[in-house]
XYZ file of N, CA, C and O in Angstrom:
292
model
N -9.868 -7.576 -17.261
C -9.350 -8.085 -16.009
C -9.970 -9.459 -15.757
O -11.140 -9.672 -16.076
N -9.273 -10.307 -15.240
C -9.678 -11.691 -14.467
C -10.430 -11.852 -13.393
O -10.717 -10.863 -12.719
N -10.822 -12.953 -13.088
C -11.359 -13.041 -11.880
C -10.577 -13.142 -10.711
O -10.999 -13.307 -9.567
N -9.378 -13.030 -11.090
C -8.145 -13.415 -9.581
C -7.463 -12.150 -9.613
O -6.541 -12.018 -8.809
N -7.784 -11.009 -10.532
C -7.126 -9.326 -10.537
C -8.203 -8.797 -9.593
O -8.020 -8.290 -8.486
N -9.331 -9.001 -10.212
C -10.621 -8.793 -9.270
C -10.986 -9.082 -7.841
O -11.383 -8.233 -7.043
N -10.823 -10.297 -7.606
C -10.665 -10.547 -6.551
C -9.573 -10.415 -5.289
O -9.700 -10.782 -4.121
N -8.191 -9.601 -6.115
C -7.343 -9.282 -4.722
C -7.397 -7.756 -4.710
O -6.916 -7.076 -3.803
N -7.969 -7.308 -5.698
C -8.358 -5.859 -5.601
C -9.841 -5.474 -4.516
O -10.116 -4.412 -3.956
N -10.436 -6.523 -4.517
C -11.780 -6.486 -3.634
C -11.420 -6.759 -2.082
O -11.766 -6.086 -1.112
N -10.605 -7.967 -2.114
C -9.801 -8.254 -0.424
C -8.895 -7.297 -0.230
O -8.796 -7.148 0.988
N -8.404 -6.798 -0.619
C -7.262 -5.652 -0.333
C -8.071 -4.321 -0.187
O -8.805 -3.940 -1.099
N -7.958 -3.790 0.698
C -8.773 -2.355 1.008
C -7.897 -1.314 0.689
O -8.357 -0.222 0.353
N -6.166 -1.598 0.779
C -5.378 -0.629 0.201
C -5.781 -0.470 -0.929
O -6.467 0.507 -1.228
N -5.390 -1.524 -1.901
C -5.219 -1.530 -3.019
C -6.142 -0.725 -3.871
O -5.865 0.063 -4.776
N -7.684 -1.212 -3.230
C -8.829 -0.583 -3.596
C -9.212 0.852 -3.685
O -9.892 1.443 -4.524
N -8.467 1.362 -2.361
C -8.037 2.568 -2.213
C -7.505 3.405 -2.929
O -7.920 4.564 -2.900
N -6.331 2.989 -3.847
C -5.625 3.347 -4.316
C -5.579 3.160 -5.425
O -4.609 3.604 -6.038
N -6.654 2.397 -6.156
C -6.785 2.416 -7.254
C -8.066 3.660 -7.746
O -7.955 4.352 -8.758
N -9.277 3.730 -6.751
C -9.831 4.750 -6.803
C -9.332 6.139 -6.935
O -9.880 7.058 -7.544
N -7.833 6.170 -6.058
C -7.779 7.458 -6.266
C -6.340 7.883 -7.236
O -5.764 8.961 -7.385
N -6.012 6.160 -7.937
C -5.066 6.716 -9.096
C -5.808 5.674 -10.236
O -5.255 4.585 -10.392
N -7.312 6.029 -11.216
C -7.481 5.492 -11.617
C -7.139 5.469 -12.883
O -8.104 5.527 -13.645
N -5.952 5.396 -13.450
C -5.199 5.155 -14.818
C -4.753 3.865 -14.937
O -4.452 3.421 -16.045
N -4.635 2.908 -13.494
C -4.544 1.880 -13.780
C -5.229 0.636 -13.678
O -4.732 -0.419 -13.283
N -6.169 0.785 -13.984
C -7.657 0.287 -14.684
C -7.229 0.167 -16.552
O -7.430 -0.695 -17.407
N -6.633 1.379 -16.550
C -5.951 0.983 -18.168
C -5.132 -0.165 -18.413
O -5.249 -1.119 -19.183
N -4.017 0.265 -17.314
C -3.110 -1.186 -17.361
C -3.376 -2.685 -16.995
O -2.900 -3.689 -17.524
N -4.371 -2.567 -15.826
C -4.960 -4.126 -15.386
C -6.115 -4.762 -16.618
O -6.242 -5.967 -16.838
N -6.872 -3.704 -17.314
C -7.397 -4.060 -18.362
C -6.690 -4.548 -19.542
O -7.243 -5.291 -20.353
N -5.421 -4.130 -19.669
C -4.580 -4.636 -21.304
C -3.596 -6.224 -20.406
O -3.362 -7.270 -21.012
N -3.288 -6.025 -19.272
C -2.597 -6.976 -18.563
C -2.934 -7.545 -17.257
O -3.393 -6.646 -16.553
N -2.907 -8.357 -16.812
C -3.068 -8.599 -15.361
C -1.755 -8.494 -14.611
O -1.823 -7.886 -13.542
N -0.629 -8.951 -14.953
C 0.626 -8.423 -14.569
C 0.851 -7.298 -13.865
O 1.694 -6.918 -13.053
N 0.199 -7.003 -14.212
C 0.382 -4.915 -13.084
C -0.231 -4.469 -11.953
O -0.238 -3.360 -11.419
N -0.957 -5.930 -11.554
C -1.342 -6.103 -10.233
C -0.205 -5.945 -9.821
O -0.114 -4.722 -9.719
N 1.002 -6.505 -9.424
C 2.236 -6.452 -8.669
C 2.796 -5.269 -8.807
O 3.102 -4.480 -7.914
N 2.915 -5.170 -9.866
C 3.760 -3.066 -10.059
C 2.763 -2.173 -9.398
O 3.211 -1.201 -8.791
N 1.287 -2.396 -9.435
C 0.371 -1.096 -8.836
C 0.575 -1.452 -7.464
O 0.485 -0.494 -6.696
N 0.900 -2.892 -6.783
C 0.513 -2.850 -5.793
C 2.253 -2.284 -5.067
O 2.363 -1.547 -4.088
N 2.898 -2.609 -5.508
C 4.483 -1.644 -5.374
C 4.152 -0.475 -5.106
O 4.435 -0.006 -4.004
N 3.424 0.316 -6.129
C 3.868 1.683 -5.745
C 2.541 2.124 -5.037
O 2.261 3.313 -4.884
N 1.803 1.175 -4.646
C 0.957 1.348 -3.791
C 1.358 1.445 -2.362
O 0.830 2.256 -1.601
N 2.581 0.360 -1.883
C 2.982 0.510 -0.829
C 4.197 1.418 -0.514
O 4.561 1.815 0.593
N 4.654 1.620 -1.524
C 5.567 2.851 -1.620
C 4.376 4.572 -1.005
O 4.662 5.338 -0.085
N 3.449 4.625 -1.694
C 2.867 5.920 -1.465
C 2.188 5.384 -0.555
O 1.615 6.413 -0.197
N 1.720 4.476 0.221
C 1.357 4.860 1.692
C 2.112 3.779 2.722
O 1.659 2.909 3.466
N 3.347 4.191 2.453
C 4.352 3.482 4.138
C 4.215 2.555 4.305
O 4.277 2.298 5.508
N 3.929 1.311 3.371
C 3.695 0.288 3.806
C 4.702 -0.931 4.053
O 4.531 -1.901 4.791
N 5.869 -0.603 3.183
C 6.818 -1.426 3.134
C 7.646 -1.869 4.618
O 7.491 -1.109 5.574
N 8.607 -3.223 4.808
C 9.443 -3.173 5.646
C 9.817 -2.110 6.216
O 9.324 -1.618 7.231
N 10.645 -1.736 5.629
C 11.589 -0.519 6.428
C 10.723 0.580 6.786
O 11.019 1.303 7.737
N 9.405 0.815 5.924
C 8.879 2.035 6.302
C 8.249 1.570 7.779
O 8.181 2.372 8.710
N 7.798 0.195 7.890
C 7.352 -0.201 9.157
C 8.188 -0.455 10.591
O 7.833 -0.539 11.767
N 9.236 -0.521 10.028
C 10.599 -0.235 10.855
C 10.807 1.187 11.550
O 11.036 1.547 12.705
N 10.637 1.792 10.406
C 11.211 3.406 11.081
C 10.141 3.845 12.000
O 10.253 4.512 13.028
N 8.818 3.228 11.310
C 7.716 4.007 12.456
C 7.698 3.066 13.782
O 6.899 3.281 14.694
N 8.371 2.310 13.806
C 8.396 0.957 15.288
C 9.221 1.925 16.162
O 9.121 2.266 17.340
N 10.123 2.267 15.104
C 11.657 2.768 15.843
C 11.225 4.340 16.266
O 11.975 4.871 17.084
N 10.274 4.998 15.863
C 9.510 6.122 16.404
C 9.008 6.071 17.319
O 9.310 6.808 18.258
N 7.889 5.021 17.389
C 6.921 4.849 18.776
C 7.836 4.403 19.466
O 7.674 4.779 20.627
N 9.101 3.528 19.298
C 9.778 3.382 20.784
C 10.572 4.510 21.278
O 10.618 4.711 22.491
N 11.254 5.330 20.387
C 11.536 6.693 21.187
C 10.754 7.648 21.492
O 11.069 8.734 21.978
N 9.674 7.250 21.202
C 8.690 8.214 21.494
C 7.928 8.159 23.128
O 7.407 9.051 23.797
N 8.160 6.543 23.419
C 7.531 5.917 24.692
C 8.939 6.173 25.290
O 8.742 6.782 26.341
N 10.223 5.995 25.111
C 11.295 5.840 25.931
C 11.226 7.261 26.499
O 11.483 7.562 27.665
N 10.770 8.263 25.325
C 11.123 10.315 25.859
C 10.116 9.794 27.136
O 10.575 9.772 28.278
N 8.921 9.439 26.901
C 7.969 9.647 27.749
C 8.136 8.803 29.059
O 7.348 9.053 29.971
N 9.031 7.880 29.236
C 8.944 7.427 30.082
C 10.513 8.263 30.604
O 10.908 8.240 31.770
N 10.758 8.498 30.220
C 11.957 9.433 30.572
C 11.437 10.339 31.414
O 11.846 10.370 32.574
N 10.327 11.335 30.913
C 9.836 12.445 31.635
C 9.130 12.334 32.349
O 8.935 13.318 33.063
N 8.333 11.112 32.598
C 7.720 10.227 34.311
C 9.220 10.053 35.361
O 9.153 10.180 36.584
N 9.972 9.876 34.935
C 10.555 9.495 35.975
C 11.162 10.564 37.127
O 11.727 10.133 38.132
C-alpha cells in the first residue's frame, strides 16, 4: 500500500471501520491501490451511506416529526 491508500484509510473512520471488520481487503489494497474506491463502495453500500440511502432516512425523520406533530395537535 501507498502513502495516499494509507492515509485516506486513517482520515476516514468508516472506512477504517470497515476494513477491520472485513479484513480480506488488505489483500487487495496490498496487490493494488485501485480498490480503495471499490472497498470504499461497498463500504457505503453496507452501512447506508449513499445518496438515496440518506434520502430515505431524511424522508423518515420527516414523517416521523409530521406523525408527531400530528398527535400534539
Amino acid at each position: 500500500m501507498d502513502k495516499y491508500t494509507i492515509n485516506i484509510i486513517k482520515n476516514n473512520p468508516n472506512i477504517y471501520r470497515y476494513l477491520r471488520e472485513e479484513s480480506f481487503w488488505y489483500k487487495y489494497l496490498n496487490r493494488d491501490n485501485n480498490y480503495i474506491k471499490r472497498m470504499e463502495k461497498e463500504m457505503k453500500d453496507k452501512y447506508k451511506l449513499n445518496t438515496i440511502d440518506k434520502i430515505d432516512n431524511l424522508t423518515r425523520n420527516i414523517n416521523l416529526i409530521s406523525t408527531f406533530i400530528d398527535v400534539l395537535k
